[in-house]
Amino acid sequence: MLVTLNVKNFAIIDNIQIDFDNGLTVLTGETGAGKSLIIDAISLLFGERASSELIRHGEQKAIIEGVFSNYDNKIIEYLNEYNIEYDENDFLIIKRELYQNGKSICKINNQTITLNQLKQVSEFIGDIHSQLETFGLINPKNY
């Protein structure tokens, strides 16, 4: 479960921290308030490709960090496979840093990993489904 989301220098977002409680979280607001940017930031934590265009104008890098709790054995298998330190009773911290030169850095628990490794781990953390992505629900891999 996503416990905390920290976003810095991402598009129109200067610096925010969102703490999520148990249960349903609803993002509401006027058009242009940044609701979709929050979803985009979470998508980056799940391994989506990044673009330097997402970095706030005038800044050199953007940082997106998610703190997750209650992760399962599948995630632990990947953490062991990639030699990432963890404590089963502690949080899992995923961080993306996007740079103006087009490069990005992925980290889990402060250890640098590849984007592909992040995608593999995040498959068991959560999903983001938008209006046109419902076709993914019929793929048995996603059951």
CSV table of N, CA and C in Angstrom, one decimal:
chain,number,residue,atom,x,y,z
A,1,MET,N,0.8,-1.2,0.0
A,1,MET,CA,0.0,0.0,0.0
A,1,MET,C,0.9,1.2,0.0
A,2,LEU,N,0.5,2.2,-0.8
A,2,LEU,CA,1.2,3.5,-0.9
A,2,LEU,C,0.9,4.3,0.4
A,3,VAL,N,1.9,4.6,1.2
A,3,VAL,CA,1.7,5.3,2.4
A,3,VAL,C,2.0,6.8,2.2
A,4,THR,N,3.1,7.1,1.6
A,4,THR,CA,3.4,8.5,1.4
A,4,THR,C,4.0,8.7,0.0
A,5,LEU,N,3.6,9.8,-0.7
A,5,LEU,CA,4.2,10.2,-2.0
A,5,LEU,C,4.8,11.5,-1.8
A,6,ASN,N,6.1,11.6,-2.2
A,6,ASN,CA,6.8,12.9,-2.2
A,6,ASN,C,7.2,13.2,-3.7
A,7,VAL,N,6.8,14.4,-4.1
A,7,VAL,CA,7.1,14.8,-5.5
A,7,VAL,C,7.7,16.2,-5.5
A,8,LYS,N,8.8,16.3,-6.2
A,8,LYS,CA,9.6,17.6,-6.2
A,8,LYS,C,10.0,17.9,-7.6
A,9,ASN,N,9.7,19.2,-8.1
A,9,ASN,CA,10.1,19.7,-9.4
A,9,ASN,C,9.5,18.9,-10.5
A,10,PHE,N,8.3,18.5,-10.4
A,10,PHE,CA,7.7,17.6,-11.4
A,10,PHE,C,6.5,18.4,-12.1
A,11,ALA,N,6.8,18.7,-13.4
A,11,ALA,CA,5.8,19.6,-14.2
A,11,ALA,C,5.5,20.8,-13.4
A,12,ILE,N,4.2,21.1,-13.0
A,12,ILE,CA,3.8,22.3,-12.3
A,12,ILE,C,4.0,22.1,-10.8
A,13,ILE,N,4.3,20.9,-10.4
A,13,ILE,CA,4.5,20.7,-8.9
A,13,ILE,C,5.8,21.1,-8.4
A,14,ASP,N,5.8,22.0,-7.4
A,14,ASP,CA,7.1,22.4,-6.8
A,14,ASP,C,7.6,21.4,-5.9
A,15,ASN,N,6.8,21.2,-4.8
A,15,ASN,CA,7.2,20.2,-3.8
A,15,ASN,C,6.0,19.9,-2.9
A,16,ILE,N,5.6,18.6,-3.0
A,16,ILE,CA,4.4,18.2,-2.2
A,16,ILE,C,4.7,16.9,-1.5
A,17,GLN,N,4.0,16.6,-0.5
A,17,GLN,CA,4.0,15.3,0.2
A,17,GLN,C,2.5,15.0,0.5
A,18,ILE,N,2.1,13.8,0.0
A,18,ILE,CA,0.8,13.3,0.2
A,18,ILE,C,0.9,12.1,1.1
A,19,ASP,N,0.1,12.1,2.2
A,19,ASP,CA,0.1,10.9,3.1
A,19,ASP,C,-1.3,10.2,2.8
A,20,PHE,N,-1.3,8.9,2.6
A,20,PHE,CA,-2.5,8.2,2.3
A,20,PHE,C,-2.9,7.4,3.5
A,21,ASP,N,-4.1,7.4,3.8
A,21,ASP,CA,-4.7,6.6,4.9
A,21,ASP,C,-5.2,5.3,4.4
A,22,ASN,N,-5.5,4.4,5.3
A,22,ASN,CA,-6.2,3.1,4.8
A,22,ASN,C,-7.5,3.4,4.2
A,23,GLY,N,-7.9,2.6,3.2
A,23,GLY,CA,-9.2,2.8,2.6
A,23,GLY,C,-9.1,3.5,1.3
A,24,LEU,N,-10.2,4.0,0.8
A,24,LEU,CA,-10.3,4.7,-0.5
A,24,LEU,C,-9.7,6.1,-0.4
A,25,THR,N,-8.9,6.4,-1.4
A,25,THR,CA,-8.4,7.8,-1.6
A,25,THR,C,-9.0,8.3,-2.9
A,26,VAL,N,-9.5,9.5,-2.8
A,26,VAL,CA,-10.1,10.1,-4.0
A,26,VAL,C,-9.4,11.5,-4.3
A,27,LEU,N,-8.9,11.6,-5.5
A,27,LEU,CA,-8.3,12.9,-5.9
A,27,LEU,C,-9.3,13.7,-6.6
A,28,THR,N,-9.6,14.9,-6.1
A,28,THR,CA,-10.6,15.8,-6.7
A,28,THR,C,-10.0,17.2,-6.9
A,29,GLY,N,-10.6,17.9,-7.8
A,29,GLY,CA,-10.1,19.3,-8.0
A,29,GLY,C,-10.5,19.8,-9.4
A,30,GLU,N,-10.3,21.0,-9.6
A,30,GLU,CA,-10.6,21.7,-10.9
A,30,GLU,C,-9.6,21.2,-12.0
A,31,THR,N,-10.0,21.4,-13.2
A,31,THR,CA,-9.2,21.1,-14.4
A,31,THR,C,-7.9,21.9,-14.2
A,32,GLY,N,-6.8,21.2,-14.4
A,32,GLY,CA,-5.5,21.8,-14.3
A,32,GLY,C,-4.9,21.9,-12.9
A,33,ALA,N,-5.6,21.3,-11.9
A,33,ALA,CA,-5.1,21.3,-10.5
A,33,ALA,C,-4.0,20.4,-10.3
A,34,GLY,N,-3.7,19.4,-11.2
A,34,GLY,CA,-2.6,18.5,-11.0
A,34,GLY,C,-3.0,17.0,-10.6
A,35,LYS,N,-4.3,16.7,-10.7
A,35,LYS,CA,-4.7,15.3,-10.4
A,35,LYS,C,-4.0,14.3,-11.2
A,36,SER,N,-4.0,14.5,-12.5
A,36,SER,CA,-3.3,13.6,-13.4
A,36,SER,C,-1.8,13.5,-13.2
A,37,LEU,N,-1.2,14.6,-12.8
A,37,LEU,CA,0.2,14.6,-12.5
A,37,LEU,C,0.6,13.7,-11.3
A,38,ILE,N,-0.3,13.6,-10.3
A,38,ILE,CA,-0.1,12.7,-9.2
A,38,ILE,C,-0.1,11.3,-9.7
A,39,ILE,N,-1.1,11.0,-10.6
A,39,ILE,CA,-1.1,9.6,-11.2
A,39,ILE,C,0.1,9.4,-12.0
A,40,ASP,N,0.5,10.4,-12.8
A,40,ASP,CA,1.8,10.2,-13.6
A,40,ASP,C,3.0,9.9,-12.7
A,41,ALA,N,3.1,10.6,-11.6
A,41,ALA,CA,4.2,10.4,-10.7
A,41,ALA,C,4.2,9.0,-10.1
A,42,ILE,N,3.0,8.5,-9.7
A,42,ILE,CA,2.9,7.2,-9.2
A,42,ILE,C,3.3,6.2,-10.3
A,43,SER,N,2.9,6.5,-11.5
A,43,SER,CA,3.2,5.6,-12.7
A,43,SER,C,4.7,5.5,-12.8
A,44,LEU,N,5.5,6.6,-12.6
A,44,LEU,CA,6.9,6.5,-12.7
A,44,LEU,C,7.5,5.6,-11.6
A,45,LEU,N,6.9,5.6,-10.5
A,45,LEU,CA,7.3,4.6,-9.4
A,45,LEU,C,7.1,3.2,-9.8
A,46,PHE,N,6.1,3.0,-10.7
A,46,PHE,CA,5.8,1.6,-11.2
A,46,PHE,C,6.6,1.2,-12.4
A,47,GLY,N,7.5,2.1,-12.9
A,47,GLY,CA,8.4,1.7,-13.9
A,47,GLY,C,8.1,2.3,-15.3
A,48,GLU,N,7.2,3.3,-15.4
A,48,GLU,CA,6.9,3.9,-16.6
A,48,GLU,C,8.1,4.7,-17.1
A,49,ARG,N,8.2,4.8,-18.4
A,49,ARG,CA,9.3,5.6,-19.0
A,49,ARG,C,9.1,7.1,-18.7
A,50,ALA,N,10.2,7.8,-18.5
A,50,ALA,CA,10.2,9.2,-18.1
A,50,ALA,C,10.7,10.1,-19.2
A,51,SER,N,10.4,11.3,-19.2
A,51,SER,CA,10.8,12.3,-20.2
A,51,SER,C,11.3,13.5,-19.4
A,52,SER,N,12.4,14.1,-19.9
A,52,SER,CA,12.9,15.3,-19.3
A,52,SER,C,11.9,16.5,-19.3
A,53,GLU,N,10.9,16.4,-20.2
A,53,GLU,CA,9.9,17.4,-20.3
A,53,GLU,C,9.0,17.5,-19.1
A,54,LEU,N,9.1,16.4,-18.2
A,54,LEU,CA,8.3,16.4,-17.0
A,54,LEU,C,9.0,17.2,-15.9
A,55,ILE,N,10.2,17.6,-16.1
A,55,ILE,CA,10.9,18.3,-15.0
A,55,ILE,C,10.4,19.8,-15.0
A,56,ARG,N,10.1,20.3,-13.9
A,56,ARG,CA,9.6,21.7,-13.7
A,56,ARG,C,10.6,22.6,-14.4
A,57,HIS,N,10.0,23.6,-15.1
A,57,HIS,CA,10.7,24.6,-15.8
A,57,HIS,C,11.7,25.3,-14.9
A,58,GLY,N,13.0,25.4,-15.4
A,58,GLY,CA,14.0,26.0,-14.6
A,58,GLY,C,14.8,25.2,-13.6
A,59,GLU,N,14.4,23.9,-13.5
A,59,GLU,CA,15.0,23.0,-12.5
A,59,GLU,C,15.9,22.0,-13.3
A,60,GLN,N,16.8,21.4,-12.6
A,60,GLN,CA,17.7,20.4,-13.2
A,60,GLN,C,17.3,19.0,-13.1
A,61,LYS,N,16.5,18.7,-12.0
A,61,LYS,CA,16.0,17.4,-11.8
A,61,LYS,C,14.7,17.4,-11.1
A,62,ALA,N,13.9,16.3,-11.3
A,62,ALA,CA,12.7,16.0,-10.6
A,62,ALA,C,12.9,14.8,-9.7
A,63,ILE,N,12.2,14.7,-8.6
A,63,ILE,CA,12.3,13.6,-7.7
A,63,ILE,C,10.9,13.1,-7.3
A,64,ILE,N,10.7,11.8,-7.5
A,64,ILE,CA,9.4,11.2,-7.1
A,64,ILE,C,9.8,10.0,-6.2
A,65,GLU,N,9.2,10.0,-5.0
A,65,GLU,CA,9.5,9.0,-4.0
A,65,GLU,C,8.2,8.5,-3.4
A,66,GLY,N,8.1,7.2,-3.4
A,66,GLY,CA,7.0,6.5,-2.7
A,66,GLY,C,7.4,5.6,-1.6
A,67,VAL,N,6.6,5.7,-0.5
A,67,VAL,CA,6.9,4.8,0.6
A,67,VAL,C,5.7,3.8,0.7
A,68,PHE,N,6.0,2.5,0.6
A,68,PHE,CA,5.0,1.5,0.6
A,68,PHE,C,5.1,0.6,1.8
A,69,SER,N,4.0,0.1,2.2
A,69,SER,CA,3.9,-0.9,3.3
A,69,SER,C,3.2,-2.1,2.9
A,70,ASN,N,3.3,-3.2,3.7
A,70,ASN,CA,2.5,-4.4,3.5
A,70,ASN,C,2.8,-5.0,2.1
A,71,TYR,N,4.1,-5.2,1.8
A,71,TYR,CA,4.4,-5.8,0.6
A,71,TYR,C,4.5,-7.3,0.8
A,72,ASP,N,4.3,-8.1,-0.3
A,72,ASP,CA,4.2,-9.5,-0.1
A,72,ASP,C,5.4,-10.3,-0.5
A,73,ASN,N,5.3,-11.6,-0.4
A,73,ASN,CA,6.4,-12.5,-0.7
A,73,ASN,C,7.0,-12.4,-2.1
A,74,LYS,N,6.1,-12.2,-3.1
A,74,LYS,CA,6.6,-12.0,-4.5
A,74,LYS,C,7.6,-10.9,-4.5
A,75,ILE,N,7.3,-9.8,-3.9
A,75,ILE,CA,8.3,-8.6,-3.9
A,75,ILE,C,9.5,-9.0,-3.1
A,76,ILE,N,9.4,-9.7,-2.0
A,76,ILE,CA,10.6,-10.2,-1.3
A,76,ILE,C,11.5,-11.1,-2.1
A,77,GLU,N,10.9,-11.9,-3.0
A,77,GLU,CA,11.7,-12.8,-3.9
A,77,GLU,C,12.5,-11.9,-4.8
A,78,TYR,N,11.9,-10.9,-5.4
A,78,TYR,CA,12.7,-10.0,-6.3
A,78,TYR,C,13.7,-9.2,-5.5
A,79,LEU,N,13.4,-8.8,-4.3
A,79,LEU,CA,14.4,-8.0,-3.5
A,79,LEU,C,15.6,-8.9,-3.2
A,80,ASN,N,15.4,-10.2,-2.9
A,80,ASN,CA,16.4,-11.1,-2.7
A,80,ASN,C,17.2,-11.4,-4.0
A,81,GLU,N,16.5,-11.5,-5.1
A,81,GLU,CA,17.2,-11.8,-6.4
A,81,GLU,C,18.1,-10.7,-6.8
A,82,TYR,N,17.7,-9.4,-6.5
A,82,TYR,CA,18.5,-8.2,-6.8
A,82,TYR,C,19.4,-7.8,-5.7
A,83,ASN,N,19.5,-8.6,-4.6
A,83,ASN,CA,20.3,-8.2,-3.5
A,83,ASN,C,20.0,-6.9,-2.9
A,84,ILE,N,18.7,-6.6,-2.8
A,84,ILE,CA,18.3,-5.3,-2.2
A,84,ILE,C,18.0,-5.6,-0.7
A,85,GLU,N,18.6,-4.8,0.2
A,85,GLU,CA,18.3,-5.0,1.6
A,85,GLU,C,16.9,-4.5,1.9
A,86,TYR,N,16.3,-5.2,2.9
A,86,TYR,CA,14.9,-4.9,3.3
A,86,TYR,C,14.7,-5.5,4.7
A,87,ASP,N,13.7,-5.0,5.3
A,87,ASP,CA,13.2,-5.5,6.6
A,87,ASP,C,11.7,-5.8,6.4
A,88,GLU,N,11.3,-7.0,6.6
A,88,GLU,CA,9.9,-7.3,6.3
A,88,GLU,C,8.9,-6.5,7.1
A,89,ASN,N,9.4,-6.0,8.2
A,89,ASN,CA,8.5,-5.2,9.1
A,89,ASN,C,8.6,-3.7,8.8
A,90,ASP,N,9.4,-3.3,7.8
A,90,ASP,CA,9.7,-1.9,7.5
A,90,ASP,C,9.0,-1.6,6.2
A,91,PHE,N,9.3,-0.4,5.8
A,91,PHE,CA,8.7,0.2,4.5
A,91,PHE,C,9.6,-0.1,3.3
A,92,LEU,N,9.0,-0.1,2.2
A,92,LEU,CA,9.7,-0.2,0.9
A,92,LEU,C,9.7,1.1,0.3
A,93,ILE,N,10.9,1.7,0.0
A,93,ILE,CA,11.0,3.0,-0.6
A,93,ILE,C,11.5,3.0,-2.0
A,94,ILE,N,10.6,3.5,-2.9
A,94,ILE,CA,11.0,3.5,-4.3
A,94,ILE,C,11.2,5.0,-4.7
A,95,LYS,N,12.3,5.2,-5.4
A,95,LYS,CA,12.6,6.6,-5.8
A,95,LYS,C,13.0,6.7,-7.2
A,96,ARG,N,12.5,7.7,-7.9
A,96,ARG,CA,12.9,8.0,-9.3
A,96,ARG,C,13.5,9.4,-9.3
A,97,GLU,N,14.6,9.6,-10.0
A,97,GLU,CA,15.2,10.9,-10.2
A,97,GLU,C,15.3,11.1,-11.7
A,98,LEU,N,14.7,12.2,-12.2
A,98,LEU,CA,14.7,12.5,-13.6
A,98,LEU,C,15.6,13.7,-13.8
A,99,TYR,N,16.5,13.6,-14.8
A,99,TYR,CA,17.5,14.7,-15.1
A,99,TYR,C,17.2,15.3,-16.5
A,100,GLN,N,17.6,16.6,-16.6
A,100,GLN,CA,17.4,17.4,-17.8
A,100,GLN,C,18.1,16.7,-19.0
A,101,ASN,N,19.2,16.0,-18.8
A,101,ASN,CA,19.9,15.4,-19.9
A,101,ASN,C,19.2,14.1,-20.4
A,102,GLY,N,18.0,13.8,-19.9
A,102,GLY,CA,17.3,12.6,-20.3
A,102,GLY,C,17.5,11.4,-19.5
A,103,LYS,N,18.5,11.4,-18.6
A,103,LYS,CA,18.7,10.2,-17.8
A,103,LYS,C,17.8,10.2,-16.6
A,104,SER,N,17.6,9.0,-16.1
A,104,SER,CA,16.9,8.8,-14.9
A,104,SER,C,17.5,7.7,-14.0
A,105,ILE,N,17.3,7.8,-12.7
A,105,ILE,CA,17.8,6.9,-11.8
A,105,ILE,C,16.7,6.3,-11.0
A,106,CYS,N,16.7,4.9,-10.9
A,106,CYS,CA,15.7,4.2,-10.1
A,106,CYS,C,16.3,3.6,-8.9
A,107,LYS,N,15.7,3.7,-7.8
A,107,LYS,CA,16.2,3.2,-6.5
A,107,LYS,C,15.1,2.5,-5.7
A,108,ILE,N,15.5,1.4,-5.1
A,108,ILE,CA,14.6,0.7,-4.1
A,108,ILE,C,15.5,0.6,-2.8
A,109,ASN,N,14.9,1.1,-1.8
A,109,ASN,CA,15.6,1.2,-0.5
A,109,ASN,C,17.0,1.7,-0.6
A,110,ASN,N,17.1,2.8,-1.4
A,110,ASN,CA,18.4,3.5,-1.6
A,110,ASN,C,19.4,2.8,-2.4
A,111,GLN,N,19.0,1.7,-3.1
A,111,GLN,CA,19.9,0.9,-3.9
A,111,GLN,C,19.5,1.1,-5.4
A,112,THR,N,20.5,1.5,-6.2
A,112,THR,CA,20.2,1.8,-7.6
A,112,THR,C,19.9,0.5,-8.3
A,113,ILE,N,18.8,0.5,-9.1
A,113,ILE,CA,18.4,-0.7,-9.9
A,113,ILE,C,18.1,-0.2,-11.3
A,114,THR,N,17.8,-1.2,-12.2
A,114,THR,CA,17.5,-0.8,-13.6
A,114,THR,C,16.0,-0.6,-13.7
A,115,LEU,N,15.6,0.1,-14.7
A,115,LEU,CA,14.1,0.4,-15.0
A,115,LEU,C,13.4,-1.0,-15.1
A,116,ASN,N,14.0,-1.9,-15.8
A,116,ASN,CA,13.4,-3.2,-15.9
A,116,ASN,C,13.2,-3.9,-14.6
A,117,GLN,N,14.1,-3.8,-13.7
A,117,GLN,CA,14.0,-4.4,-12.4
A,117,GLN,C,12.9,-3.7,-11.6
A,118,LEU,N,12.8,-2.4,-11.7
A,118,LEU,CA,11.7,-1.7,-11.1
A,118,LEU,C,10.4,-2.1,-11.6
A,119,LYS,N,10.2,-2.3,-12.9
A,119,LYS,CA,9.0,-2.8,-13.5
A,119,LYS,C,8.6,-4.2,-12.9
A,120,GLN,N,9.6,-5.1,-12.8
A,120,GLN,CA,9.3,-6.4,-12.3
A,120,GLN,C,8.8,-6.4,-10.8
A,121,VAL,N,9.4,-5.6,-10.0
A,121,VAL,CA,9.0,-5.5,-8.6
A,121,VAL,C,7.7,-4.8,-8.5
A,122,SER,N,7.5,-3.7,-9.2
A,122,SER,CA,6.3,-2.9,-9.1
A,122,SER,C,5.0,-3.6,-9.6
A,123,GLU,N,5.2,-4.7,-10.4
A,123,GLU,CA,4.0,-5.5,-10.8
A,123,GLU,C,3.2,-6.0,-9.7
A,124,PHE,N,3.9,-6.2,-8.5
A,124,PHE,CA,3.2,-6.7,-7.4
A,124,PHE,C,2.9,-5.7,-6.3
A,125,ILE,N,3.1,-4.4,-6.6
A,125,ILE,CA,2.8,-3.3,-5.7
A,125,ILE,C,1.5,-2.7,-6.0
A,126,GLY,N,1.2,-2.5,-7.3
A,126,GLY,CA,0.0,-1.8,-7.7
A,126,GLY,C,-0.2,-1.7,-9.2
A,127,ASP,N,-1.3,-1.3,-9.6
A,127,ASP,CA,-1.7,-1.0,-11.0
A,127,ASP,C,-2.4,0.3,-11.1
A,128,ILE,N,-2.2,0.9,-12.3
A,128,ILE,CA,-2.9,2.1,-12.6
A,128,ILE,C,-3.7,1.8,-13.9
A,129,HIS,N,-5.0,2.0,-13.8
A,129,HIS,CA,-5.8,1.8,-15.0
A,129,HIS,C,-6.6,3.0,-15.3
A,130,SER,N,-6.4,3.5,-16.6
A,130,SER,CA,-7.1,4.6,-17.0
A,130,SER,C,-8.2,4.1,-17.9
A,131,GLN,N,-9.0,5.0,-18.5
A,131,GLN,CA,-10.2,4.7,-19.3
A,131,GLN,C,-9.9,3.7,-20.4
A,132,LEU,N,-8.8,3.9,-21.1
A,132,LEU,CA,-8.5,3.1,-22.3
A,132,LEU,C,-7.7,1.8,-22.0
A,133,GLU,N,-7.3,1.7,-20.7
A,133,GLU,CA,-6.4,0.5,-20.4
A,133,GLU,C,-7.2,-0.7,-19.9
A,134,THR,N,-8.5,-0.6,-19.9
A,134,THR,CA,-9.3,-1.7,-19.4
A,134,THR,C,-9.1,-3.0,-20.1
A,135,PHE,N,-8.6,-3.0,-21.3
A,135,PHE,CA,-8.3,-4.2,-22.1
A,135,PHE,C,-7.2,-5.1,-21.4
A,136,GLY,N,-6.4,-4.4,-20.6
A,136,GLY,CA,-5.4,-5.2,-19.9
A,136,GLY,C,-6.0,-6.1,-18.8
A,137,LEU,N,-7.2,-5.9,-18.5
A,137,LEU,CA,-7.9,-6.7,-17.5
A,137,LEU,C,-8.2,-8.1,-18.0
A,138,ILE,N,-8.3,-8.2,-19.3
A,138,ILE,CA,-8.6,-9.5,-19.9
A,138,ILE,C,-7.4,-10.4,-20.1
A,139,ASN,N,-6.2,-9.9,-19.9
A,139,ASN,CA,-5.0,-10.6,-20.0
A,139,ASN,C,-4.8,-11.5,-18.8
A,140,PRO,N,-4.8,-12.9,-18.9
A,140,PRO,CA,-4.6,-13.7,-17.8
A,140,PRO,C,-3.4,-13.4,-16.9
A,141,LYS,N,-2.4,-12.8,-17.5
A,141,LYS,CA,-1.2,-12.4,-16.7
A,141,LYS,C,-1.5,-11.5,-15.6
A,142,ASN,N,-2.6,-10.7,-15.8
A,142,ASN,CA,-3.0,-9.7,-14.8
A,142,ASN,C,-4.0,-10.2,-13.7
A,143,TYR,N,-4.3,-11.5,-13.8
A,143,TYR,CA,-5.3,-12.0,-12.8
A,143,TYR,C,-4.7,-12.2,-11.5
